[in-house]
């Protein structure tokens, strides 16, 4: 079996920089191009309510989730601390995502739009359900009350695999969401194909693809990993 690639550049710093850039970009898009955000539906267009959805979903399931996945390699301190940071950051990501889902569901209800009819919505709901189940299983098995040693050993490789899978699924959901929104706005003559906003959305999609590649590279590169942390705490 081939060895993991040895990274010769500051991959963790780049991941953090690109994650912040992606979060800032989606926030800039919502405020500068789409009129801001609001949790109420007092605005006649109700678009500020919709804008909460992409901002919180991307910040939660992409930016924060990526940080949580790498906590075992980036957070100094004990193995227990690394696990606590991992769980806490992912819980925050799950909470923000729940608000994001509520916002788009309420927006659809207010505008009399059907729910769950696009590939993006199917991917997004699947991602959130898997993410929630993954967090609950990890908390129950590896934190409190804690599974048996054999149970942790059995679940560990699956927990790692699904963590990476869910992150990739979040990236795919985000990119299809950007594509879907851009196409809808172009079809409604809200923006032109080569407008500044359309190019900005395309660029954000490419940024997310680059970010995901660096997160996965950081995860598989040599160094302390999630498996090492969990195994060390179970011995």
mmCIF file of C-alpha atoms in Angstrom:
data_model
loop_
_atom_site.group_PDB
_atom_site.id
_atom_site.type_symbol
_atom_site.label_atom_id
_atom_site.label_comp_id
_atom_site.label_asym_id
_atom_site.label_seq_id
_atom_site.Cartn_x
_atom_site.Cartn_y
_atom_site.Cartn_z
ATOM 1 C CA UNK A 1 0.000 0.000 0.000
ATOM 2 C CA UNK A 2 1.361 3.421 -0.955
ATOM 3 C CA UNK A 3 2.417 5.741 1.853
ATOM 4 C CA UNK A 4 0.585 8.990 2.571
ATOM 5 C CA UNK A 5 2.145 12.014 0.829
ATOM 6 C CA UNK A 6 4.630 14.052 2.833
ATOM 7 C CA UNK A 7 3.470 17.685 2.819
ATOM 8 C CA UNK A 8 6.270 20.224 2.323
ATOM 9 C CA UNK A 9 4.201 23.387 2.771
ATOM 10 C CA UNK A 10 2.077 24.826 5.646
ATOM 11 C CA UNK A 11 -1.095 22.938 4.780
ATOM 12 C CA UNK A 12 -2.845 23.611 8.095
ATOM 13 C CA UNK A 13 -2.319 27.337 7.766
ATOM 14 C CA UNK A 14 -3.624 27.272 4.206
ATOM 15 C CA UNK A 15 -6.696 25.294 5.266
ATOM 16 C CA UNK A 16 -7.483 27.847 7.956
ATOM 17 C CA UNK A 17 -6.881 30.760 5.569
ATOM 18 C CA UNK A 18 -9.070 29.293 2.822
ATOM 19 C CA UNK A 19 -11.770 28.323 5.319
ATOM 20 C CA UNK A 20 -11.902 31.902 6.581
ATOM 21 C CA UNK A 21 -11.885 33.160 2.997
ATOM 22 C CA UNK A 22 -14.823 30.914 2.067
ATOM 23 C CA UNK A 23 -16.807 32.025 5.132
ATOM 24 C CA UNK A 24 -16.056 35.683 4.401
ATOM 25 C CA UNK A 25 -16.948 35.239 0.722
ATOM 26 C CA UNK A 26 -20.399 33.734 1.349
ATOM 27 C CA UNK A 27 -21.105 36.445 3.928
ATOM 28 C CA UNK A 28 -19.969 39.133 1.471
ATOM 29 C CA UNK A 29 -22.193 37.634 -1.231
ATOM 30 C CA UNK A 30 -25.239 37.637 1.045
ATOM 31 C CA UNK A 31 -24.714 41.213 2.228
ATOM 32 C CA UNK A 32 -23.268 42.928 -0.850
ATOM 33 C CA UNK A 33 -25.134 41.172 -3.671
ATOM 34 C CA UNK A 34 -28.300 39.827 -2.030
ATOM 35 C CA UNK A 35 -29.350 42.488 0.462
ATOM 36 C CA UNK A 36 -28.246 41.071 3.784
ATOM 37 C CA UNK A 37 -29.697 38.521 6.202
ATOM 38 C CA UNK A 38 -32.605 38.368 8.647
ATOM 39 C CA UNK A 39 -34.341 35.700 10.708
ATOM 40 C CA UNK A 40 -37.699 37.470 10.395
ATOM 41 C CA UNK A 41 -39.994 37.597 7.354
ATOM 42 C CA UNK A 42 -40.925 41.272 7.612
ATOM 43 C CA UNK A 43 -39.089 42.093 4.396
ATOM 44 C CA UNK A 44 -41.450 41.921 1.429
ATOM 45 C CA UNK A 45 -39.052 39.884 -0.712
ATOM 46 C CA UNK A 46 -38.103 37.588 2.213
ATOM 47 C CA UNK A 47 -34.704 37.127 0.522
ATOM 48 C CA UNK A 48 -32.785 38.139 3.670
ATOM 49 C CA UNK A 49 -34.337 35.092 5.348
ATOM 50 C CA UNK A 50 -33.139 32.814 2.548
ATOM 51 C CA UNK A 51 -29.639 34.291 2.724
ATOM 52 C CA UNK A 52 -29.250 32.913 6.248
ATOM 53 C CA UNK A 53 -29.297 29.419 4.744
ATOM 54 C CA UNK A 54 -26.171 29.404 2.548
ATOM 55 C CA UNK A 55 -24.168 31.478 5.033
ATOM 56 C CA UNK A 56 -24.782 29.254 8.062
ATOM 57 C CA UNK A 57 -24.617 25.979 6.143
ATOM 58 C CA UNK A 58 -21.253 26.813 4.600
ATOM 59 C CA UNK A 59 -19.780 28.201 7.808
ATOM 60 C CA UNK A 60 -21.069 25.201 9.760
ATOM 61 C CA UNK A 61 -20.648 22.106 7.603
ATOM 62 C CA UNK A 62 -17.618 23.297 5.626
ATOM 63 C CA UNK A 63 -15.515 25.844 7.539
ATOM 64 C CA UNK A 64 -16.120 24.717 11.132
ATOM 65 C CA UNK A 65 -16.383 21.048 10.231
ATOM 66 C CA UNK A 66 -13.016 21.207 8.479
ATOM 67 C CA UNK A 67 -11.453 22.756 11.581
ATOM 68 C CA UNK A 68 -13.005 20.053 13.762
ATOM 69 C CA UNK A 69 -11.683 17.262 11.549
ATOM 70 C CA UNK A 70 -8.162 18.643 11.855
ATOM 71 C CA UNK A 71 -8.348 19.328 15.598
ATOM 72 C CA UNK A 72 -6.365 16.154 16.304
ATOM 73 C CA UNK A 73 -3.427 17.617 14.379
ATOM 74 C CA UNK A 74 -3.754 21.331 15.112
ATOM 75 C CA UNK A 75 -4.875 21.607 18.747
ATOM 76 C CA UNK A 76 -2.050 21.404 21.309
ATOM 77 C CA UNK A 77 -2.605 19.650 24.610
ATOM 78 C CA UNK A 78 -3.924 16.345 25.853
ATOM 79 C CA UNK A 79 -5.791 13.766 23.810
ATOM 80 C CA UNK A 80 -8.916 14.438 25.866
ATOM 81 C CA UNK A 81 -8.705 18.136 25.008
ATOM 82 C CA UNK A 82 -8.388 17.357 21.313
ATOM 83 C CA UNK A 83 -11.532 15.202 21.457
ATOM 84 C CA UNK A 84 -13.405 17.884 23.387
ATOM 85 C CA UNK A 85 -12.523 20.554 20.813
ATOM 86 C CA UNK A 86 -13.534 18.194 17.996
ATOM 87 C CA UNK A 87 -16.928 17.496 19.588
ATOM 88 C CA UNK A 88 -17.587 21.112 20.595
ATOM 89 C CA UNK A 89 -16.758 22.630 17.207
ATOM 90 C CA UNK A 90 -18.855 20.029 15.405
ATOM 91 C CA UNK A 91 -21.753 20.661 17.788
ATOM 92 C CA UNK A 92 -21.552 24.367 16.919
ATOM 93 C CA UNK A 93 -21.491 23.442 13.223
ATOM 94 C CA UNK A 94 -24.574 21.259 13.698
ATOM 95 C CA UNK A 95 -26.417 24.030 15.575
ATOM 96 C CA UNK A 96 -25.685 26.630 12.877
ATOM 97 C CA UNK A 97 -26.718 24.188 10.169
ATOM 98 C CA UNK A 98 -30.015 23.524 11.916
ATOM 99 C CA UNK A 99 -30.783 27.252 11.855
ATOM 100 C CA UNK A 100 -29.769 27.328 8.187
ATOM 101 C CA UNK A 101 -32.166 24.500 7.374
ATOM 102 C CA UNK A 102 -34.966 26.171 9.301
ATOM 103 C CA UNK A 103 -34.394 29.418 7.372
ATOM 104 C CA UNK A 104 -34.680 27.855 3.926
ATOM 105 C CA UNK A 105 -37.677 25.743 4.966
ATOM 106 C CA UNK A 106 -39.487 28.826 6.275
ATOM 107 C CA UNK A 107 -38.527 30.771 3.158
ATOM 108 C CA UNK A 108 -40.055 28.065 0.960
ATOM 109 C CA UNK A 109 -43.220 28.045 3.078
ATOM 110 C CA UNK A 110 -43.550 31.834 2.897
ATOM 111 C CA UNK A 111 -43.010 31.906 -0.878
ATOM 112 C CA UNK A 112 -45.183 28.802 -1.525
ATOM 113 C CA UNK A 113 -42.227 26.918 -3.012
ATOM 114 C CA UNK A 114 -42.104 23.116 -2.967
ATOM 115 C CA UNK A 115 -39.637 21.416 -0.647
ATOM 116 C CA UNK A 116 -36.984 18.839 -1.519
ATOM 117 C CA UNK A 117 -37.394 18.713 -5.289
ATOM 118 C CA UNK A 118 -33.774 19.391 -6.313
ATOM 119 C CA UNK A 119 -30.607 17.321 -6.095
ATOM 120 C CA UNK A 120 -29.076 20.027 -3.903
ATOM 121 C CA UNK A 121 -31.845 19.688 -1.328
ATOM 122 C CA UNK A 122 -31.525 15.901 -1.282
ATOM 123 C CA UNK A 123 -27.766 16.121 -0.805
ATOM 124 C CA UNK A 124 -28.135 18.766 1.888
ATOM 125 C CA UNK A 125 -30.698 16.873 3.950
ATOM 126 C CA UNK A 126 -28.680 13.659 3.628
ATOM 127 C CA UNK A 127 -25.539 15.489 4.718
ATOM 128 C CA UNK A 128 -27.196 17.009 7.782
ATOM 129 C CA UNK A 129 -28.781 13.720 8.871
ATOM 130 C CA UNK A 130 -25.496 11.833 8.469
ATOM 131 C CA UNK A 131 -23.609 14.602 10.263
ATOM 132 C CA UNK A 132 -26.025 14.535 13.208
ATOM 133 C CA UNK A 133 -25.938 10.744 13.492
ATOM 134 C CA UNK A 134 -22.152 10.764 13.219
ATOM 135 C CA UNK A 135 -21.863 13.316 16.017
ATOM 136 C CA UNK A 136 -24.284 11.450 18.268
ATOM 137 C CA UNK A 137 -22.533 8.113 17.693
ATOM 138 C CA UNK A 138 -19.130 9.671 18.344
ATOM 139 C CA UNK A 139 -20.284 11.386 21.520
ATOM 140 C CA UNK A 140 -21.927 8.244 22.881
ATOM 141 C CA UNK A 141 -19.078 5.899 22.003
ATOM 142 C CA UNK A 142 -15.949 7.976 22.510
ATOM 143 C CA UNK A 143 -16.971 10.570 25.119
ATOM 144 C CA UNK A 144 -19.972 9.814 27.342
ATOM 145 C CA UNK A 145 -20.981 7.312 28.558
ATOM 146 C CA UNK A 146 -18.338 5.656 26.361
ATOM 147 C CA UNK A 147 -18.498 2.310 24.628
ATOM 148 C CA UNK A 148 -16.595 -0.829 25.432
ATOM 149 C CA UNK A 149 -13.007 -1.139 24.256
ATOM 150 C CA UNK A 150 -14.021 -3.610 21.533
ATOM 151 C CA UNK A 151 -16.937 -1.371 20.510
ATOM 152 C CA UNK A 152 -14.674 1.654 20.151
ATOM 153 C CA UNK A 153 -12.147 -0.369 18.178
ATOM 154 C CA UNK A 154 -14.880 -1.551 15.800
ATOM 155 C CA UNK A 155 -16.481 1.861 15.303
ATOM 156 C CA UNK A 156 -13.282 3.900 15.017
ATOM 157 C CA UNK A 157 -12.356 3.234 11.346
ATOM 158 C CA UNK A 158 -15.982 3.720 10.317
ATOM 159 C CA UNK A 159 -16.169 6.951 12.295
ATOM 160 C CA UNK A 160 -13.082 8.253 10.497
ATOM 161 C CA UNK A 161 -14.367 7.163 7.078
ATOM 162 C CA UNK A 162 -17.800 8.737 7.529
ATOM 163 C CA UNK A 163 -16.224 11.921 8.877
ATOM 164 C CA UNK A 164 -14.330 12.400 5.621
ATOM 165 C CA UNK A 165 -17.295 11.245 3.511
ATOM 166 C CA UNK A 166 -19.659 13.724 5.190
ATOM 167 C CA UNK A 167 -17.179 16.551 4.668
ATOM 168 C CA UNK A 168 -16.930 15.756 0.946
ATOM 169 C CA UNK A 169 -20.724 15.536 0.816
ATOM 170 C CA UNK A 170 -20.926 18.998 2.409
ATOM 171 C CA UNK A 171 -18.627 20.379 -0.282
ATOM 172 C CA UNK A 172 -20.721 18.765 -3.029
ATOM 173 C CA UNK A 173 -23.888 20.170 -1.470
ATOM 174 C CA UNK A 174 -22.399 23.671 -1.263
ATOM 175 C CA UNK A 175 -21.197 23.639 -4.864
ATOM 176 C CA UNK A 176 -24.525 22.363 -6.207
ATOM 177 C CA UNK A 177 -26.276 25.003 -4.095
ATOM 178 C CA UNK A 178 -24.193 27.772 -5.652
ATOM 179 C CA UNK A 179 -24.836 26.353 -9.121
ATOM 180 C CA UNK A 180 -28.567 26.025 -8.485
ATOM 181 C CA UNK A 181 -28.908 29.563 -7.137
ATOM 182 C CA UNK A 182 -26.896 31.028 -10.008
ATOM 183 C CA UNK A 183 -28.987 29.227 -12.626
ATOM 184 C CA UNK A 184 -32.253 30.242 -10.950
ATOM 185 C CA UNK A 185 -31.205 33.895 -10.889
ATOM 186 C CA UNK A 186 -30.018 33.809 -14.496
ATOM 187 C CA UNK A 187 -33.276 32.187 -15.609
ATOM 188 C CA UNK A 188 -35.240 34.881 -13.770
ATOM 189 C CA UNK A 189 -33.118 37.584 -15.450
ATOM 190 C CA UNK A 190 -31.881 38.738 -12.037
ATOM 191 C CA UNK A 191 -28.251 38.467 -13.127
ATOM 192 C CA UNK A 192 -26.422 37.998 -16.413
ATOM 193 C CA UNK A 193 -24.328 34.916 -17.203
ATOM 194 C CA UNK A 194 -21.054 36.806 -17.068
ATOM 195 C CA UNK A 195 -22.048 39.305 -14.416
ATOM 196 C CA UNK A 196 -19.776 40.089 -11.479
ATOM 197 C CA UNK A 197 -22.067 38.182 -9.123
ATOM 198 C CA UNK A 198 -22.164 35.085 -11.329
ATOM 199 C CA UNK A 199 -18.373 35.034 -11.610
ATOM 200 C CA UNK A 200 -18.067 35.572 -7.855
ATOM 201 C CA UNK A 201 -20.281 32.556 -7.174
ATOM 202 C CA UNK A 202 -18.290 30.425 -9.612
ATOM 203 C CA UNK A 203 -15.061 31.508 -7.931
ATOM 204 C CA UNK A 204 -16.443 30.604 -4.507
ATOM 205 C CA UNK A 205 -17.309 27.155 -5.807
ATOM 206 C CA UNK A 206 -13.754 26.663 -7.043
ATOM 207 C CA UNK A 207 -12.429 27.909 -3.704
ATOM 208 C CA UNK A 208 -14.479 25.239 -1.913
ATOM 209 C CA UNK A 209 -13.062 22.517 -4.164
ATOM 210 C CA UNK A 210 -9.524 23.703 -3.418
ATOM 211 C CA UNK A 211 -10.284 23.878 0.302
ATOM 212 C CA UNK A 212 -11.618 20.326 0.350
ATOM 213 C CA UNK A 213 -8.517 18.999 -1.391
ATOM 214 C CA UNK A 214 -6.266 20.615 1.222
ATOM 215 C CA UNK A 215 -8.376 19.386 4.141
ATOM 216 C CA UNK A 216 -8.199 15.814 2.850
ATOM 217 C CA UNK A 217 -4.466 16.155 2.186
ATOM 218 C CA UNK A 218 -3.953 17.402 5.744
ATOM 219 C CA UNK A 219 -5.985 14.506 7.116
ATOM 220 C CA UNK A 220 -4.010 11.791 5.305
ATOM 221 C CA UNK A 221 -0.582 13.370 5.709
ATOM 222 C CA UNK A 222 1.806 11.870 8.296
ATOM 223 C CA UNK A 223 1.345 13.019 11.886
ATOM 224 C CA UNK A 224 -1.022 12.520 14.825
ATOM 225 C CA UNK A 225 -4.507 11.638 13.654
ATOM 226 C CA UNK A 226 -7.988 10.936 14.951
ATOM 227 C CA UNK A 227 -7.220 7.227 15.091
ATOM 228 C CA UNK A 228 -4.088 7.817 17.175
ATOM 229 C CA UNK A 229 -6.009 10.000 19.610
ATOM 230 C CA UNK A 230 -8.875 7.593 20.107
ATOM 231 C CA UNK A 231 -6.625 4.572 20.360
ATOM 232 C CA UNK A 232 -4.414 6.317 22.887
ATOM 233 C CA UNK A 233 -7.381 7.190 25.071
ATOM 234 C CA UNK A 234 -8.730 3.636 25.045
ATOM 235 C CA UNK A 235 -5.530 1.958 26.169
#
